[in-house]
Amino acid sequence: MFGLVDGNNFYASCERVFQPELIGKPVVVLSNNDGCCIARSDEAKALGVKMAQPIFEVAPHIRNQLIIRSANFGLYGDLSGRIVTILRDLFARVEVYSIDESFISFEGVRDRIQAAAEARARILQWTGIPCCVGIAPTKTLAKAANKLAKKHPSGVSVIDNPSDQLKHFPVADVWGVGRRLTARLGEDGILTARNLLDANPDTLRARYGVTLARTQRELQGLVCTDLQDAEPDRQQIVCSRSFGHEIIQQQDLHEAVATFAVMACEKLRARRLKASGVWVWLNTNAFKLGQAQYHPGKAMNFVAPTSDTREVLTAASALTRAMYRTGYQYKKAGVGLLDLTQCDQQQGDLFAGEDVRSTRTMAVLDQVNQKYGRGTLGFAMSGWRRTPQWGMRQENLSKAFTTKWDQLLRVV
DNA sequence: TCTGGGGTCCTAGGACCC
DNA sequence: TCTGGGGTCCTAGGACCC
């Protein structure tokens, strides 16, 4: 039996933990650049604010009633980690699926509903985040059960008889069925999870592929994917942002790309990985139809896998220079590190050998920044410590209550 | 005025091998 | 008349997730 523990309206709930005056109010959390609504409290949902809706499209008389926050991922990540710690303490096996969801295994647990209720209560008391738990024989069913639990006063729901319990469950809400599939399935008369469960497996496999065939079996209660206790190594690390203002000058673009490259390399070394290649792309604003559009991307490989920021910066800069064209207004850029390998499983370079100086330099850089704060040491190429004119819009950012000493909550 | 960011998996088709 | 069969690797595109 699997359980899925999911924080309710997670980002909005995180904002409420240290700002209790937001409880009972319609809270909305925006994406980077204060663009779209990516979390809504129940009160905000009741006002009709949609998921992923651009905030400027929300009618002014509704917007006036909302409490709006800019995304504060440092805070959400920290609270997420605390929830995972609690779960690992309570359950033998935990798979962290996303920032607000974890699968758990009930191996060795006698009373699952009781255990789920206790976990909920402890998470609420220790972190302030309300959660729901779905319990079922497969992960796909546990996801569905979690959805049902959101409407159940106990916050816990069990699916043990799927064909009966999923009669009215919209197929669009099934894990692995997105917008496109929902539309196609609708044409075939498959509207509910029960319809999908009952569909002819051979036809389904032929028309929709193995992924949906697996989803069907999971809905029937046959386990197709087990818990992944250990997080698999990343295949790529990507860092990209939209700009607060469009960029015209090449120098600004170089600084933006360099900033993303520095961040990507930090993530790379934190996971003890090296990259064999780097990929840079640029984008004009696709929403501005009248504007000249340009979205180039270019990649290159390193001689040997590296985690040295300087090497990645040199490559990223060369790629940016090769792609830059005057006459465009750039709105977004990104850097990807590709073909990642573990540091200790690296193919050696026959001629160069391992560069110990590079490893040590990067280690010092990371240690200083960890101890004295991000950006204490930086790279001039990234326009380090200058406030860039292309920076993100974050007009309603709450404090880093749990991750910065100077922003701790003051109790007066 | 204003529209996120970071991932994974699957499939089809082309190039190439024997 | 009549031109195979089986495999790998890579890439691009599509679909999905939160």
Short mmCIF file of C-alpha atoms (C1' of nucleotides) in Angstrom, two decimals:
data_model
loop_
_atom_site.label_atom_id
_atom_site.label_comp_id
_atom_site.label_asym_id
_atom_site.label_seq_id
_atom_site.Cartn_x
_atom_site.Cartn_y
_atom_site.Cartn_z
CA MET A 1 0.00 0.00 0.00
CA PHE A 2 1.18 3.49 -0.90
CA GLY A 3 0.39 6.81 0.64
CA LEU A 4 0.66 10.24 -0.92
CA VAL A 5 1.16 13.15 1.46
CA ASP A 6 0.50 16.51 -0.17
CA GLY A 7 0.63 19.99 1.36
CA ASN A 8 -2.62 21.89 0.82
CA ASN A 9 -2.22 24.98 -1.41
CA PHE A 10 1.41 24.58 -0.46
CA TYR A 11 3.03 27.93 -1.26
CA ALA A 12 0.05 29.86 0.10
CA SER A 13 0.17 27.78 3.30
CA CYS A 14 3.92 28.48 3.65
CA GLU A 15 3.24 32.22 3.49
CA ARG A 16 0.70 31.84 6.29
CA VAL A 17 3.06 30.06 8.68
CA PHE A 18 5.00 33.23 9.51
CA GLN A 19 2.24 35.70 8.61
CA PRO A 20 -0.77 34.35 10.52
CA GLU A 21 -2.74 37.47 9.62
CA LEU A 22 -3.12 35.82 6.17
CA ILE A 23 -5.16 32.94 7.60
CA GLY A 24 -8.73 33.07 6.34
CA LYS A 25 -7.79 35.58 3.61
CA PRO A 26 -7.63 35.04 -0.16
CA VAL A 27 -3.87 34.57 -0.71
CA VAL A 28 -2.25 34.19 -4.12
CA VAL A 29 1.43 33.37 -4.80
CA LEU A 30 2.85 34.50 -8.14
CA SER A 31 5.47 32.89 -10.36
CA ASN A 32 8.88 34.51 -10.86
CA ASN A 33 8.61 38.03 -12.28
CA ASP A 34 5.20 38.30 -10.60
CA GLY A 35 3.64 36.73 -13.68
CA CYS A 36 1.13 33.94 -13.09
CA CYS A 37 -0.82 32.65 -10.08
CA ILE A 38 0.89 29.41 -9.04
CA ALA A 39 -0.79 28.88 -5.67
CA ARG A 40 -4.12 29.98 -4.28
CA SER A 41 -5.65 29.66 -0.84
CA ASP A 42 -9.18 28.21 -0.73
CA GLU A 43 -10.54 31.73 -0.35
CA ALA A 44 -8.72 32.86 -3.52
CA LYS A 45 -10.04 29.81 -5.41
CA ALA A 46 -13.54 30.74 -4.27
CA LEU A 47 -13.06 34.18 -5.85
CA GLY A 48 -12.47 32.43 -9.17
CA VAL A 49 -8.70 32.89 -9.52
CA LYS A 50 -7.47 30.11 -11.83
CA MET A 51 -4.26 28.09 -11.63
CA ALA A 52 -1.50 29.56 -13.84
CA GLN A 53 -3.65 32.58 -14.65
CA PRO A 54 -1.60 35.73 -15.40
CA ILE A 55 -2.31 38.12 -12.55
CA PHE A 56 -2.94 41.08 -14.87
CA GLU A 57 -5.84 39.10 -16.38
CA VAL A 58 -7.59 38.84 -13.02
CA ALA A 59 -10.39 41.40 -12.96
CA PRO A 60 -9.45 44.49 -10.91
CA HIS A 61 -12.36 44.16 -8.47
CA ILE A 62 -11.14 40.64 -7.62
CA ARG A 63 -7.48 41.58 -7.59
CA ASN A 64 -8.22 44.28 -5.03
CA GLN A 65 -9.44 41.65 -2.59
CA LEU A 66 -6.38 39.41 -2.95
CA ILE A 67 -3.29 39.32 -0.80
CA ILE A 68 -0.53 38.85 -3.33
CA ARG A 69 2.93 37.41 -2.63
CA SER A 70 5.93 37.00 -4.93
CA ALA A 71 7.34 33.47 -5.04
CA ASN A 72 9.73 32.85 -2.12
CA PHE A 73 11.24 29.50 -3.02
CA GLY A 74 13.86 29.66 -0.29
CA LEU A 75 11.09 29.62 2.31
CA TYR A 76 9.04 26.92 0.57
CA GLY A 77 12.07 24.66 0.07
CA ASP A 78 13.03 24.95 3.72
CA LEU A 79 9.54 24.09 5.01
CA SER A 80 9.35 21.24 2.50
CA GLY A 81 12.57 19.78 3.92
CA ARG A 82 11.14 19.88 7.44
CA ILE A 83 8.06 17.92 6.32
CA VAL A 84 10.25 15.28 4.66
CA THR A 85 12.27 14.94 7.88
CA ILE A 86 9.07 14.24 9.81
CA LEU A 87 7.93 11.66 7.24
CA ARG A 88 11.28 9.86 7.26
CA ASP A 89 11.01 9.68 11.01
CA LEU A 90 7.56 8.06 10.82
CA PHE A 91 7.80 5.79 7.76
CA ALA A 92 10.40 3.28 6.61
CA ARG A 93 10.34 4.36 2.96
CA VAL A 94 9.72 7.84 1.58
CA GLU A 95 9.96 9.10 -1.99
CA VAL A 96 10.14 12.87 -2.32
CA TYR A 97 8.14 13.46 -5.47
CA SER A 98 7.99 17.25 -5.57
CA ILE A 99 8.40 20.24 -3.28
CA ASP A 100 4.99 19.56 -1.72
CA GLU A 101 4.38 15.84 -2.29
CA SER A 102 5.91 12.65 -0.95
CA PHE A 103 4.97 9.03 -1.47
CA ILE A 104 5.26 6.79 1.57
CA SER A 105 5.12 3.06 2.06
CA PHE A 106 2.96 1.52 4.77
CA GLU A 107 5.15 -1.57 5.11
CA GLY A 108 4.97 -2.78 8.68
CA VAL A 109 2.18 -0.37 9.61
CA ARG A 110 -0.82 -1.99 11.25
CA ASP A 111 -3.41 0.77 11.10
CA ARG A 112 -2.76 2.87 8.01
CA ILE A 113 -5.53 5.39 8.54
CA GLN A 114 -4.37 5.95 12.09
CA ALA A 115 -0.75 6.37 10.96
CA ALA A 116 -1.78 8.82 8.24
CA ALA A 117 -3.84 10.87 10.68
CA GLU A 118 -0.91 11.03 13.11
CA ALA A 119 1.48 12.14 10.37
CA ARG A 120 -0.93 14.90 9.35
CA ALA A 121 -1.27 16.11 12.90
CA ARG A 122 2.46 16.13 13.51
CA ILE A 123 3.23 18.00 10.30
CA LEU A 124 0.61 20.60 11.15
CA GLN A 125 1.87 21.05 14.68
CA TRP A 126 5.58 21.09 13.89
CA THR A 127 5.57 23.08 10.64
CA GLY A 128 2.17 24.78 10.43
CA ILE A 129 1.41 23.24 7.04
CA PRO A 130 -1.94 21.42 6.56
CA CYS A 131 -1.65 18.21 4.53
CA CYS A 132 -3.88 15.50 3.10
CA VAL A 133 -3.06 11.81 2.70
CA GLY A 134 -4.31 9.44 0.01
CA ILE A 135 -3.94 5.68 0.59
CA ALA A 136 -4.19 3.04 -2.15
CA PRO A 137 -2.54 -0.06 -3.65
CA THR A 138 -0.73 1.87 -6.44
CA LYS A 139 0.85 5.30 -6.76
CA THR A 140 -1.64 6.39 -9.41
CA LEU A 141 -4.53 5.41 -7.14
CA ALA A 142 -2.85 7.08 -4.15
CA LYS A 143 -2.74 10.32 -6.16
CA ALA A 144 -6.45 9.96 -6.88
CA ALA A 145 -7.15 9.15 -3.23
CA ASN A 146 -5.29 12.29 -2.21
CA LYS A 147 -7.55 14.33 -4.46
CA LEU A 148 -10.57 12.78 -2.74
CA ALA A 149 -9.00 13.45 0.66
CA LYS A 150 -8.94 17.20 -0.06
CA LYS A 151 -12.74 17.16 0.13
CA HIS A 152 -12.92 14.88 3.14
CA PRO A 153 -13.05 16.47 6.60
CA SER A 154 -10.53 13.97 7.99
CA GLY A 155 -8.00 14.83 5.29
CA VAL A 156 -7.38 11.11 4.76
CA SER A 157 -8.92 8.95 2.07
CA VAL A 158 -8.51 5.30 1.03
CA ILE A 159 -9.18 3.77 -2.38
CA ASP A 160 -9.58 0.02 -2.06
CA ASN A 161 -12.30 -0.50 -4.64
CA PRO A 162 -11.29 1.67 -7.61
CA SER A 163 -13.95 0.70 -10.15
CA ASP A 164 -16.60 1.70 -7.64
CA GLN A 165 -14.90 4.75 -6.13
CA LEU A 166 -13.72 6.28 -9.43
CA LYS A 167 -17.09 6.24 -11.21
CA HIS A 168 -17.36 10.02 -11.11
CA PHE A 169 -13.63 10.86 -11.03
CA PRO A 170 -12.84 13.03 -14.10
CA VAL A 171 -10.25 11.43 -16.37
CA ALA A 172 -8.53 14.84 -16.54
CA ASP A 173 -7.66 14.48 -12.84
CA VAL A 174 -5.88 11.15 -13.32
CA TRP A 175 -2.09 11.35 -12.81
CA GLY A 176 -0.45 11.19 -16.25
CA VAL A 177 -3.48 12.46 -18.18
CA GLY A 178 -2.95 16.03 -19.30
CA ARG A 179 -4.89 18.45 -21.47
CA ARG A 180 -4.17 16.84 -24.83
CA LEU A 181 -4.93 13.31 -23.71
CA THR A 182 -8.13 14.45 -22.00
CA ALA A 183 -9.36 15.89 -25.29
CA ARG A 184 -8.48 12.77 -27.30
CA LEU A 185 -9.91 10.42 -24.68
CA GLY A 186 -13.10 12.49 -24.65
CA GLU A 187 -13.52 11.86 -28.37
CA ASP A 188 -13.33 8.14 -27.62
CA GLY A 189 -15.98 8.50 -24.94
CA ILE A 190 -13.56 8.07 -22.06
CA LEU A 191 -14.61 10.73 -19.58
CA THR A 192 -14.01 9.24 -16.14
CA ALA A 193 -11.25 7.27 -14.47
CA ARG A 194 -13.67 4.35 -14.41
CA ASN A 195 -14.07 4.57 -18.22
CA LEU A 196 -10.27 4.48 -18.57
CA LEU A 197 -10.01 1.55 -16.18
CA ASP A 198 -12.57 -0.42 -18.25
CA ALA A 199 -11.23 0.46 -21.72
CA ASN A 200 -9.93 -2.29 -24.00
CA PRO A 201 -6.20 -2.58 -23.11
CA ASP A 202 -5.03 -3.49 -26.63
CA THR A 203 -6.86 -0.59 -28.26
CA LEU A 204 -5.61 1.75 -25.57
CA ARG A 205 -2.01 0.61 -26.02
CA ALA A 206 -2.23 0.96 -29.81
CA ARG A 207 -3.92 4.36 -29.82
CA TYR A 208 -2.18 6.05 -26.88
CA GLY A 209 1.11 4.27 -26.18
CA VAL A 210 2.67 2.43 -23.26
CA THR A 211 2.50 5.31 -20.80
CA LEU A 212 -1.29 5.42 -20.73
CA ALA A 213 -1.48 1.61 -20.83
CA ARG A 214 0.54 1.60 -17.61
CA THR A 215 -1.72 4.24 -16.09
CA GLN A 216 -4.68 1.98 -16.85
CA ARG A 217 -3.11 -0.98 -15.10
CA GLU A 218 -2.26 1.19 -12.10
CA LEU A 219 -5.90 2.32 -11.96
CA GLN A 220 -6.87 -1.36 -11.90
CA GLY A 221 -4.65 -1.83 -8.87
CA LEU A 222 -1.64 -3.46 -10.57
CA VAL A 223 1.63 -1.92 -9.41
CA CYS A 224 3.71 -0.66 -12.36
CA THR A 225 5.97 1.81 -10.55
CA ASP A 226 7.41 1.23 -7.12
CA LEU A 227 8.66 3.78 -4.63
CA GLN A 228 12.00 5.37 -5.56
CA ASP A 229 13.73 5.67 -2.21
CA ALA A 230 16.96 7.10 -3.58
CA GLU A 231 16.73 10.12 -5.82
CA PRO A 232 18.12 9.18 -9.23
CA ASP A 233 21.01 11.28 -10.53
CA ARG A 234 20.01 14.20 -12.67
CA GLN A 235 20.54 14.01 -16.41
CA GLN A 236 20.59 17.76 -16.84
CA ILE A 237 20.54 20.92 -14.77
CA VAL A 238 18.82 23.95 -16.19
CA CYS A 239 18.74 27.53 -15.01
CA SER A 240 16.65 30.05 -16.90
CA ARG A 241 14.69 33.22 -16.19
CA SER A 242 12.50 35.75 -17.87
CA PHE A 243 13.80 39.29 -17.51
CA GLY A 244 11.98 42.04 -15.66
CA HIS A 245 12.72 44.28 -18.63
CA GLU A 246 13.64 43.34 -22.15
CA ILE A 247 17.35 43.37 -23.01
CA ILE A 248 18.79 45.05 -26.08
CA GLN A 249 22.50 45.43 -25.25
CA GLN A 250 24.83 42.49 -25.75
CA GLN A 251 26.65 43.23 -22.48
CA ASP A 252 23.44 42.87 -20.45
CA LEU A 253 22.69 39.59 -22.17
CA HIS A 254 26.18 38.30 -21.38
CA GLU A 255 25.75 39.19 -17.72
CA ALA A 256 22.37 37.48 -17.55
CA VAL A 257 23.65 34.28 -19.16
CA ALA A 258 26.73 34.34 -16.91
CA THR A 259 24.49 34.73 -13.84
CA PHE A 260 22.50 31.64 -14.84
CA ALA A 261 25.70 29.69 -15.60
CA VAL A 262 27.06 30.48 -12.12
CA MET A 263 23.81 29.29 -10.50
CA ALA A 264 23.71 26.11 -12.58
CA CYS A 265 27.30 25.27 -11.61
CA GLU A 266 26.47 25.75 -7.91
CA LYS A 267 23.67 23.20 -8.24
CA LEU A 268 25.96 20.90 -10.19
CA ARG A 269 28.66 20.81 -7.50
CA ALA A 270 26.10 20.52 -4.69
CA ARG A 271 25.05 17.23 -6.28
CA ARG A 272 28.65 16.15 -6.82
CA LEU A 273 28.19 15.99 -10.59
CA LYS A 274 30.14 17.11 -13.63
CA ALA A 275 28.81 18.25 -16.99
CA SER A 276 30.01 17.09 -20.38
CA GLY A 277 28.35 19.90 -22.27
CA VAL A 278 26.61 23.23 -21.96
CA TRP A 279 23.65 24.62 -23.81
CA VAL A 280 22.56 28.26 -24.00
CA TRP A 281 19.37 29.65 -25.46
CA LEU A 282 17.85 33.09 -25.94
CA ASN A 283 14.26 34.14 -26.44
CA THR A 284 12.41 37.25 -27.50
CA ASN A 285 8.94 37.85 -26.02
CA ALA A 286 6.66 35.31 -27.73
CA PHE A 287 3.58 37.07 -26.36
CA LYS A 288 4.33 40.24 -28.31
CA LEU A 289 3.03 39.22 -31.69
CA GLY A 290 4.03 42.37 -33.52
CA GLN A 291 7.65 42.10 -32.42
CA ALA A 292 10.44 40.46 -34.40
CA GLN A 293 10.95 36.99 -32.90
CA TYR A 294 14.24 35.15 -32.47
CA HIS A 295 14.85 32.07 -30.36
CA PRO A 296 18.24 30.59 -31.03
CA GLY A 297 19.91 27.83 -29.02
CA LYS A 298 23.43 26.46 -29.23
CA ALA A 299 25.36 23.76 -27.38
CA MET A 300 28.96 22.64 -27.10
CA ASN A 301 30.86 19.82 -25.42
CA PHE A 302 33.80 20.04 -23.07
CA VAL A 303 37.03 18.15 -23.68
CA ALA A 304 36.46 16.39 -20.36
CA PRO A 305 33.50 16.65 -17.95
CA THR A 306 33.84 19.68 -15.69
CA SER A 307 32.25 21.41 -12.72
CA ASP A 308 34.47 24.49 -12.90
CA THR A 309 32.37 27.64 -13.19
CA ARG A 310 35.14 29.42 -15.10
CA GLU A 311 35.17 26.81 -17.85
CA VAL A 312 31.39 26.89 -18.15
CA LEU A 313 31.40 30.70 -18.22
CA THR A 314 33.92 30.78 -21.08
CA ALA A 315 31.83 28.38 -23.11
CA ALA A 316 28.49 30.05 -22.33
CA SER A 317 29.90 33.43 -23.22
CA ALA A 318 31.21 32.19 -26.57
CA LEU A 319 27.83 30.64 -27.37
CA THR A 320 26.01 33.85 -26.45
CA ARG A 321 28.34 35.92 -28.62
CA ALA A 322 27.74 33.56 -31.54
CA MET A 323 23.96 33.87 -31.22
CA TYR A 324 23.52 37.54 -30.38
CA ARG A 325 21.92 39.65 -33.11
CA THR A 326 21.14 43.34 -32.88
CA GLY A 327 17.61 44.50 -33.50
CA TYR A 328 15.88 42.10 -31.14
CA GLN A 329 14.47 42.62 -27.67
CA TYR A 330 15.46 39.64 -25.55
CA LYS A 331 13.01 38.58 -22.84
CA LYS A 332 14.42 35.30 -21.58
CA ALA A 333 17.60 33.25 -21.57
CA GLY A 334 18.73 29.96 -20.13
CA VAL A 335 21.75 27.78 -19.48
CA GLY A 336 21.63 23.98 -19.38
CA LEU A 337 24.34 21.62 -18.20
CA LEU A 338 24.12 18.37 -20.12
CA ASP A 339 25.23 14.74 -19.94
CA LEU A 340 25.92 14.81 -16.22
CA THR A 341 28.21 12.24 -14.64
CA GLN A 342 29.16 11.59 -11.05
CA CYS A 343 32.45 13.12 -9.93
CA ASP A 344 33.92 9.79 -8.87
CA GLN A 345 32.83 7.91 -12.00
CA GLN A 346 34.48 10.19 -14.45
CA GLN A 347 36.27 9.06 -17.57
CA GLY A 348 39.84 10.30 -17.14
CA ASP A 349 41.60 12.57 -19.58
CA LEU A 350 44.55 10.68 -21.03
CA PHE A 351 46.71 13.77 -21.43
CA ALA A 352 45.62 16.25 -18.77
CA GLY A 353 44.89 14.23 -15.68
CA GLU A 354 42.70 15.59 -12.91
CA ASP A 355 42.91 19.31 -12.29
CA VAL A 356 43.29 19.47 -8.52
CA ARG A 357 43.64 23.26 -8.49
CA SER A 358 40.26 23.64 -10.16
CA THR A 359 38.55 21.33 -7.67
CA ARG A 360 40.07 23.20 -4.74
CA THR A 361 39.24 26.64 -6.11
CA MET A 362 35.61 25.71 -6.59
CA ALA A 363 35.48 24.14 -3.13
CA VAL A 364 36.74 27.38 -1.54
CA LEU A 365 34.23 29.41 -3.56
CA ASP A 366 31.34 27.22 -2.39
CA GLN A 367 32.49 27.15 1.22
CA VAL A 368 32.84 30.92 1.46
CA ASN A 369 29.46 31.51 -0.12
CA GLN A 370 27.86 28.94 2.14
CA LYS A 371 29.36 30.41 5.27
CA TYR A 372 29.04 34.13 4.57
CA GLY A 373 26.02 34.13 2.29
CA ARG A 374 25.32 33.71 -1.38
CA GLY A 375 27.25 36.05 -3.63
CA THR A 376 30.02 36.84 -1.12
CA LEU A 377 32.42 35.65 -3.82
CA GLY A 378 31.36 36.01 -7.41
CA PHE A 379 32.41 36.43 -11.02
CA ALA A 380 32.80 39.79 -12.72
CA MET A 381 31.33 38.36 -15.93
CA SER A 382 27.96 38.03 -14.23
CA GLY A 383 27.89 41.69 -13.25
CA TRP A 384 28.34 40.43 -9.73
CA ARG A 385 26.82 42.64 -7.02
CA ARG A 386 25.44 45.18 -9.43
CA THR A 387 21.66 45.35 -9.49
CA PRO A 388 20.89 44.40 -13.07
CA GLN A 389 18.27 46.37 -14.94
CA TRP A 390 16.93 43.08 -16.34
CA GLY A 391 16.39 41.60 -12.85
CA MET A 392 13.24 39.83 -11.77
CA ARG A 393 10.19 41.71 -10.62
CA GLN A 394 9.35 40.68 -7.07
CA GLU A 395 7.17 43.39 -5.63
CA ASN A 396 5.54 41.44 -2.81
CA LEU A 397 8.30 39.20 -1.53
CA SER A 398 7.97 38.00 2.05
CA LYS A 399 11.03 37.55 4.24
CA ALA A 400 13.38 34.57 4.30
CA PHE A 401 12.08 33.74 7.76
CA THR A 402 14.01 30.50 8.12
CA THR A 403 17.12 30.90 5.98
CA LYS A 404 18.61 34.37 6.64
CA TRP A 405 19.74 35.59 10.04
CA ASP A 406 18.81 39.20 9.39
CA GLN A 407 15.27 38.26 8.34
CA LEU A 408 14.21 36.14 11.31
CA LEU A 409 10.74 36.83 12.65
CA ARG A 410 10.79 39.39 15.47
CA VAL A 411 8.44 38.83 18.35
CA VAL A 412 7.89 42.11 20.14
"C1'" DT B 1 2.37 47.78 -18.99
"C1'" DC B 2 1.83 42.78 -17.43
"C1'" DT B 3 2.23 35.95 -19.38
"C1'" DG B 4 7.25 30.81 -14.58
"C1'" DG B 5 10.83 27.41 -14.12
"C1'" DG B 6 12.63 22.86 -13.88
"C1'" DG B 7 12.27 18.32 -14.85
"C1'" DT B 8 11.14 13.23 -17.10
"C1'" DC B 9 9.74 9.76 -20.48
"C1'" DC B 10 8.26 8.02 -25.04
"C1'" DT B 11 8.17 7.79 -30.08
"C1'" DA B 12 9.42 8.28 -34.80
"C1'" DG B 13 12.71 8.80 -38.15
"C1'" DG B 14 17.35 9.06 -39.96
"C1'" DA B 15 22.07 7.43 -40.13
"C1'" DC B 16 24.76 3.79 -39.71
"C1'" DC B 17 26.38 -1.10 -38.74
"C1'" DC B 18 26.82 -6.16 -40.16
"C1'" DT C 1 9.79 -9.02 -62.88
"C1'" DC C 2 11.23 -9.96 -58.01
"C1'" DT C 3 16.89 -6.58 -53.86
"C1'" DG C 4 16.65 -8.66 -46.15
"C1'" DG C 5 16.61 -8.43 -41.51
"C1'" DG C 6 18.00 -6.97 -37.28
"C1'" DG C 7 20.25 -3.99 -34.49
"C1'" DT C 8 22.18 0.67 -32.17
"C1'" DC C 9 22.54 5.50 -31.48
"C1'" DC C 10 21.09 10.13 -31.91
"C1'" DT C 11 17.81 13.89 -32.33
"C1'" DA C 12 13.58 16.39 -32.43
"C1'" DG C 13 9.17 16.79 -31.00
"C1'" DG C 14 5.37 15.79 -28.09
"C1'" DA C 15 3.32 14.78 -23.85
"C1'" DC C 16 3.32 14.79 -19.10
"C1'" DC C 17 4.44 16.32 -14.03
"C1'" DC C 18 4.60 19.99 -10.12
#
